[in-house]
Amino acid sequence: MGTILITGGLGQIGTELSELLISTYGNDRILVSDIKKETPNENIRYTRLDVSDADSVRKIIGENDVTDIFHLAAILSATGEKDPFMTFNVNLQGTQNIYRAAKDFDVKKLFIPSTIGVYGPSTPKDLVPEDTQTRPVTMYGITKIAGEMLGDYYFRKFGMDVRGLRFPGLISYKFPPTAGTTDYAVDMIIHAVRGMDYECYLKCDTEMPMMYMPDALNAVVDLYEAPRKNLTRCTDYNVGAYSMTPVTLHREIKKYYPEFKVRYQPDYRQEIADGWPHSIDFRKAQKDWNFKPAYDLELTVKDMILNLRKKFDC
Ligand SMILES: NC(=O)c1ccc[n+]([C@@H]2O[C@H](COP(=O)([O-])OP(=O)(O)OC[C@H]3O[C@@H](n4cnc5c(N)ncnc54)[C@H](O)[C@@H]3O)[C@@H](O)[C@H]2O)c1
């Protein structure tokens, strides 16, 4: 059995996905990597890897008998707009480095998450399917749609088993989100639990699709393990659970914290959010690999508050 390499493994998804993959496939098979020098978790196999450095990517893949890759290393939407050139290098050149080395070293399966950020202002807003107008205007969206298309190309041209899905905003309590446009959701719940008011950087009625992390992790594993013959798509399965606005989230939190207050002070992230869909159609994932989220907004908020109270001891 070869090594399963995770890139960007110290991020929001990578931290939790690594735990899940280690518990499923065993510590010996999982090699976690990230651009950070060290990992806070000494019990995992860890190596530093900058995916934008093609030689390092080839070295790590070649020397570790890598058979599977979960490629999570990326710069997210909000940071992406602050440094578009670095975002291009990491998200697109980095992804090409991973695909190319995976092909040359005969990697068996490669998973890469994409995002609703691939849609743009000209995409219809409601129940958006995979095949529609995709003209993103952020560097994040541009690099992610190109990464999807490259994955499709490697599948068609070289027969590489590349799989991916488009995540909506993800909500989790274990690891703070880095700099996405949907981070307000986690921040708002944390503020409520800590007894602080919250200033939201989006308008109160900004509607976007979201999903709770346990459903996101199950989606990754289910798609990864699905028989290839059942898959009608390659890198762009829509997944999601519910749509919400800051105000619907605020209302849900107030069931637990009736005094909790939110002020709205939109910043540059409003423009990014305005280009994204209100809701997405994920029936293809349901049909092809039985995708079925378990958490609606009510259950998400309940579970988040329960776990954050334990985490912050309040
Ligand atoms: N979190 C979300 O809400 C969300 C939503 C949609 C899609 N996604 C996708 O999921 C993937 C992972 O996202 P995340 O939320 O865990 O992001 P994150 O920012 O929390 O993690 C990304 C990790 O990549 C690492 N990284 C940055 N530059 C690197 C480089 N040059 N080489 C190697 N590692 C580098 C960072 O250190 C970080 O640990 C991304 O592809 C992202 O587009 C995430």
Short mmCIF file of N, CA, C and O and ligand atoms in Angstrom, two decimals, residues 7-15 33-36 46 48-53 71-77 79 86 89-91 94-95 111-117 140 144 165-172 175-183 210-211 213 276, ligand 1:
data_model
loop_
_atom_site.label_atom_id
_atom_site.label_comp_id
_atom_site.label_asym_id
_atom_site.label_seq_id
_atom_site.Cartn_x
_atom_site.Cartn_y
_atom_site.Cartn_z
N THR A 7 -1.79 17.77 0.58
CA THR A 7 -1.14 19.08 0.51
C THR A 7 -2.06 20.10 1.21
O THR A 7 -3.27 19.87 1.30
N GLY A 8 -1.49 21.17 1.71
CA GLY A 8 -2.30 22.16 2.45
C GLY A 8 -2.97 21.52 3.66
O GLY A 8 -4.05 21.91 4.08
N GLY A 9 -2.28 20.53 4.22
CA GLY A 9 -2.88 19.68 5.26
C GLY A 9 -3.02 20.34 6.63
O GLY A 9 -3.62 19.74 7.52
N LEU A 10 -2.49 21.56 6.79
CA LEU A 10 -2.64 22.24 8.08
C LEU A 10 -3.70 23.34 8.03
O LEU A 10 -3.81 24.15 8.93
N GLY A 11 -4.50 23.33 6.97
CA GLY A 11 -5.55 24.35 6.84
C GLY A 11 -6.86 23.91 7.47
O GLY A 11 -6.91 22.90 8.20
N GLN A 12 -7.91 24.67 7.18
CA GLN A 12 -9.22 24.40 7.81
C GLN A 12 -9.73 23.01 7.45
O GLN A 12 -10.11 22.24 8.33
N ILE A 13 -9.73 22.67 6.19
CA ILE A 13 -10.22 21.34 5.79
C ILE A 13 -9.14 20.29 6.07
O ILE A 13 -9.41 19.21 6.59
N GLY A 14 -7.88 20.63 5.72
CA GLY A 14 -6.79 19.66 5.82
C GLY A 14 -6.61 19.11 7.23
O GLY A 14 -6.35 17.90 7.41
N THR A 15 -6.74 19.98 8.24
CA THR A 15 -6.54 19.53 9.62
C THR A 15 -7.55 18.44 9.97
O THR A 15 -7.19 17.39 10.53
N SER A 33 1.34 17.40 4.37
CA SER A 33 2.31 18.44 3.99
C SER A 33 1.61 19.80 3.99
O SER A 33 0.39 19.89 3.87
N ASP A 34 2.42 20.83 4.09
CA ASP A 34 1.92 22.21 4.04
C ASP A 34 3.15 23.10 3.87
O ASP A 34 4.29 22.66 4.07
N ILE A 35 2.90 24.36 3.55
CA ILE A 35 4.03 25.28 3.40
C ILE A 35 4.61 25.68 4.77
O ILE A 35 5.75 26.14 4.85
N LYS A 36 3.82 25.48 5.81
CA LYS A 36 4.31 25.83 7.15
C LYS A 36 5.44 24.90 7.56
O LYS A 36 5.42 23.71 7.23
N TYR A 46 4.82 14.32 8.85
CA TYR A 46 4.66 15.66 8.27
C TYR A 46 5.90 16.06 7.49
O TYR A 46 7.02 15.78 7.90
N ARG A 48 7.35 19.61 5.09
CA ARG A 48 7.06 20.91 4.49
C ARG A 48 7.07 20.76 2.98
O ARG A 48 7.98 20.13 2.43
N LEU A 49 6.06 21.28 2.30
CA LEU A 49 6.04 21.25 0.84
C LEU A 49 5.34 22.48 0.30
O LEU A 49 4.17 22.72 0.58
N ASP A 50 6.09 23.26 -0.51
CA ASP A 50 5.52 24.42 -1.20
C ASP A 50 5.09 23.93 -2.58
O ASP A 50 5.94 23.60 -3.42
N VAL A 51 3.79 23.88 -2.85
CA VAL A 51 3.33 23.28 -4.10
C VAL A 51 3.69 24.11 -5.33
O VAL A 51 3.66 23.61 -6.45
N SER A 52 4.05 25.38 -5.11
CA SER A 52 4.43 26.19 -6.28
C SER A 52 5.86 25.91 -6.73
O SER A 52 6.30 26.41 -7.76
N ASP A 53 6.55 25.06 -5.97
CA ASP A 53 7.93 24.68 -6.32
C ASP A 53 7.90 23.27 -6.95
O ASP A 53 7.80 22.26 -6.26
N HIS A 71 -5.25 17.13 -2.76
CA HIS A 71 -4.56 18.40 -3.02
C HIS A 71 -5.41 19.57 -2.50
O HIS A 71 -6.32 20.05 -3.20
N LEU A 72 -5.09 20.03 -1.28
CA LEU A 72 -5.89 21.08 -0.64
C LEU A 72 -5.17 22.42 -0.58
O LEU A 72 -5.78 23.43 -0.19
N ALA A 73 -3.89 22.44 -0.89
CA ALA A 73 -3.12 23.69 -0.77
C ALA A 73 -3.72 24.75 -1.69
O ALA A 73 -3.92 24.51 -2.88
N ALA A 74 -4.02 25.90 -1.14
CA ALA A 74 -4.61 26.98 -1.95
C ALA A 74 -4.60 28.27 -1.16
O ALA A 74 -4.44 28.28 0.06
N ILE A 75 -4.77 29.36 -1.88
CA ILE A 75 -5.03 30.67 -1.26
C ILE A 75 -6.52 30.95 -1.49
O ILE A 75 -7.00 30.85 -2.62
N LEU A 76 -7.23 31.30 -0.46
CA LEU A 76 -8.69 31.45 -0.57
C LEU A 76 -9.10 32.84 -1.08
O LEU A 76 -8.26 33.70 -1.32
N SER A 77 -10.41 33.03 -1.21
CA SER A 77 -10.93 34.17 -1.99
C SER A 77 -10.50 35.55 -1.49
O SER A 77 -10.04 36.38 -2.28
N THR A 79 -8.01 36.55 0.66
CA THR A 79 -6.56 36.76 0.53
C THR A 79 -6.18 36.81 -0.94
O THR A 79 -5.27 37.55 -1.34
N MET A 86 0.48 35.89 -6.15
CA MET A 86 0.81 34.71 -5.35
C MET A 86 -0.30 33.67 -5.50
O MET A 86 -0.04 32.47 -5.59
N ASN A 89 0.19 31.69 -8.56
CA ASN A 89 1.29 30.73 -8.41
C ASN A 89 0.90 29.51 -7.60
O ASN A 89 1.24 28.39 -7.95
N VAL A 90 0.21 29.75 -6.50
CA VAL A 90 -0.14 28.63 -5.62
C VAL A 90 -1.29 27.82 -6.23
O VAL A 90 -1.21 26.59 -6.38
N ASN A 91 -2.36 28.51 -6.61
CA ASN A 91 -3.58 27.79 -7.00
C ASN A 91 -3.48 27.17 -8.39
O ASN A 91 -4.02 26.09 -8.62
N GLY A 94 0.74 25.76 -8.86
CA GLY A 94 0.87 24.69 -7.87
C GLY A 94 0.05 23.47 -8.24
O GLY A 94 0.50 22.33 -8.12
N THR A 95 -1.14 23.71 -8.74
CA THR A 95 -2.02 22.59 -9.12
C THR A 95 -1.47 21.87 -10.35
O THR A 95 -1.45 20.63 -10.41
N PHE A 111 -7.56 13.78 -5.50
CA PHE A 111 -8.75 14.55 -5.14
C PHE A 111 -8.39 16.02 -5.03
O PHE A 111 -7.38 16.38 -4.41
N ILE A 112 -9.22 16.90 -5.61
CA ILE A 112 -8.99 18.35 -5.50
C ILE A 112 -10.32 19.06 -5.28
O ILE A 112 -11.24 18.92 -6.09
N PRO A 113 -10.43 19.81 -4.17
CA PRO A 113 -11.69 20.52 -3.96
C PRO A 113 -11.73 21.81 -4.77
O PRO A 113 -10.72 22.50 -4.90
N SER A 114 -12.92 22.12 -5.29
CA SER A 114 -13.12 23.41 -5.94
C SER A 114 -14.15 24.19 -5.11
O SER A 114 -14.34 23.88 -3.93
N THR A 115 -14.79 25.14 -5.69
CA THR A 115 -15.55 26.11 -4.90
C THR A 115 -16.68 26.74 -5.71
O THR A 115 -16.58 26.81 -6.96
N ILE A 116 -17.68 27.27 -5.00
CA ILE A 116 -18.71 28.06 -5.69
C ILE A 116 -18.13 29.36 -6.22
O ILE A 116 -18.78 30.07 -6.97
N GLY A 117 -16.88 29.68 -5.84
CA GLY A 117 -16.18 30.86 -6.37
C GLY A 117 -15.90 30.76 -7.86
O GLY A 117 -15.50 31.74 -8.48
N TYR A 140 -9.11 34.05 -7.30
CA TYR A 140 -9.45 32.75 -6.71
C TYR A 140 -10.34 31.95 -7.66
O TYR A 140 -10.03 30.80 -8.00
N LYS A 144 -9.39 28.55 -9.73
CA LYS A 144 -10.07 27.32 -9.36
C LYS A 144 -10.81 26.71 -10.57
O LYS A 144 -10.80 25.50 -10.73
N LEU A 165 -14.93 18.35 -6.19
CA LEU A 165 -16.27 18.89 -5.98
C LEU A 165 -16.17 20.37 -5.64
O LEU A 165 -15.13 20.86 -5.22
N ARG A 166 -17.30 21.05 -5.87
CA ARG A 166 -17.37 22.49 -5.58
C ARG A 166 -18.02 22.69 -4.22
O ARG A 166 -19.22 22.48 -4.08
N PHE A 167 -17.18 23.09 -3.24
CA PHE A 167 -17.72 23.36 -1.91
C PHE A 167 -18.39 24.73 -1.86
O PHE A 167 -17.89 25.69 -2.46
N PRO A 168 -19.43 24.84 -1.05
CA PRO A 168 -19.94 26.18 -0.69
C PRO A 168 -19.11 26.68 0.49
O PRO A 168 -18.05 26.12 0.78
N GLY A 169 -19.57 27.66 1.23
CA GLY A 169 -18.89 28.08 2.45
C GLY A 169 -18.95 26.96 3.48
O GLY A 169 -19.98 26.31 3.60
N LEU A 170 -17.85 26.76 4.19
CA LEU A 170 -17.82 25.67 5.18
C LEU A 170 -17.79 26.22 6.60
O LEU A 170 -17.06 27.18 6.88
N ILE A 171 -18.57 25.60 7.46
CA ILE A 171 -18.67 26.03 8.86
C ILE A 171 -18.06 24.95 9.74
O ILE A 171 -18.42 23.77 9.62
N SER A 172 -17.11 25.34 10.61
CA SER A 172 -16.50 24.34 11.50
C SER A 172 -16.02 25.02 12.77
O SER A 172 -15.74 26.21 12.78
N PHE A 175 -11.13 24.35 13.64
CA PHE A 175 -10.01 25.12 13.11
C PHE A 175 -10.57 26.40 12.48
O PHE A 175 -11.53 26.34 11.72
N PRO A 176 -9.99 27.56 12.80
CA PRO A 176 -10.58 28.80 12.28
C PRO A 176 -10.40 28.90 10.77
O PRO A 176 -9.34 28.52 10.24
N PRO A 177 -11.40 29.40 10.05
CA PRO A 177 -11.23 29.62 8.61
C PRO A 177 -10.18 30.70 8.38
O PRO A 177 -9.97 31.55 9.25
N THR A 178 -9.52 30.67 7.21
CA THR A 178 -8.37 31.56 7.02
C THR A 178 -8.75 32.92 6.45
O THR A 178 -8.55 33.93 7.08
N ALA A 179 -9.30 32.96 5.31
CA ALA A 179 -9.63 34.25 4.71
C ALA A 179 -10.54 34.03 3.52
O ALA A 179 -10.26 34.46 2.41
N GLY A 180 -11.63 33.36 3.77
CA GLY A 180 -12.63 33.16 2.73
C GLY A 180 -13.71 34.23 2.88
O GLY A 180 -13.70 34.99 3.85
N THR A 181 -14.64 34.25 1.93
CA THR A 181 -15.69 35.25 1.95
C THR A 181 -16.85 34.81 2.85
O THR A 181 -17.65 35.63 3.29
N THR A 182 -16.92 33.51 3.15
CA THR A 182 -18.02 33.00 3.96
C THR A 182 -17.63 32.84 5.44
O THR A 182 -18.41 32.31 6.22
N ASP A 183 -16.45 33.32 5.82
CA ASP A 183 -15.95 33.14 7.20
C ASP A 183 -16.84 33.80 8.26
O ASP A 183 -16.76 33.46 9.43
N MET A 210 -24.14 27.09 2.06
CA MET A 210 -23.21 26.73 3.12
C MET A 210 -23.34 25.24 3.44
O MET A 210 -24.28 24.58 3.01
N MET A 211 -22.42 24.80 4.30
CA MET A 211 -22.41 23.37 4.66
C MET A 211 -21.58 23.19 5.93
O MET A 211 -20.59 23.92 6.12
N MET A 213 -18.94 21.19 8.40
CA MET A 213 -17.73 20.43 8.09
C MET A 213 -17.91 18.89 8.10
O MET A 213 -17.37 18.22 7.21
N TRP A 276 -21.35 35.51 -6.28
CA TRP A 276 -21.57 34.08 -6.05
C TRP A 276 -23.05 33.74 -6.03
O TRP A 276 -23.89 34.60 -5.77
N1 LIG B 1 -13.01 26.44 3.61
C1 LIG B 1 -13.94 26.71 2.72
O1 LIG B 1 -15.00 27.31 3.06
C2 LIG B 1 -13.77 26.26 1.29
C3 LIG B 1 -14.85 26.45 0.42
C4 LIG B 1 -14.71 26.08 -0.91
C5 LIG B 1 -13.54 25.47 -1.34
N2 LIG B 1 -12.50 25.29 -0.48
C6 LIG B 1 -11.28 24.68 -1.03
O2 LIG B 1 -10.76 23.71 -0.14
C7 LIG B 1 -9.33 23.71 -0.20
C8 LIG B 1 -8.76 23.87 1.20
O3 LIG B 1 -9.30 25.02 1.78
P1 LIG B 1 -9.16 25.39 3.32
O4 LIG B 1 -10.42 26.03 3.71
O5 LIG B 1 -8.64 24.26 4.08
O6 LIG B 1 -8.09 26.55 3.17
P2 LIG B 1 -6.98 27.00 4.23
O7 LIG B 1 -6.50 28.34 3.82
O8 LIG B 1 -7.49 26.84 5.62
O9 LIG B 1 -5.85 25.91 3.98
C9 LIG B 1 -4.99 25.95 2.87
C10 LIG B 1 -3.62 25.51 3.32
O10 LIG B 1 -2.74 25.64 2.20
C11 LIG B 1 -1.48 26.05 2.70
N3 LIG B 1 -0.72 26.69 1.64
C12 LIG B 1 -0.76 27.97 1.20
N4 LIG B 1 0.16 28.17 0.24
C13 LIG B 1 0.79 26.98 0.06
C14 LIG B 1 1.84 26.54 -0.80
N5 LIG B 1 2.43 27.38 -1.67
N6 LIG B 1 2.21 25.25 -0.71
C15 LIG B 1 1.64 24.40 0.16
N7 LIG B 1 0.67 24.75 1.02
C16 LIG B 1 0.24 26.04 0.95
C17 LIG B 1 -1.80 27.01 3.84
O11 LIG B 1 -0.71 27.11 4.73
C18 LIG B 1 -3.03 26.35 4.46
O12 LIG B 1 -2.67 25.54 5.56
C19 LIG B 1 -8.95 24.84 -1.17
O13 LIG B 1 -8.68 24.27 -2.41
C20 LIG B 1 -10.18 25.71 -1.24
O14 LIG B 1 -10.28 26.33 -2.48
C21 LIG B 1 -12.59 25.68 0.83
#
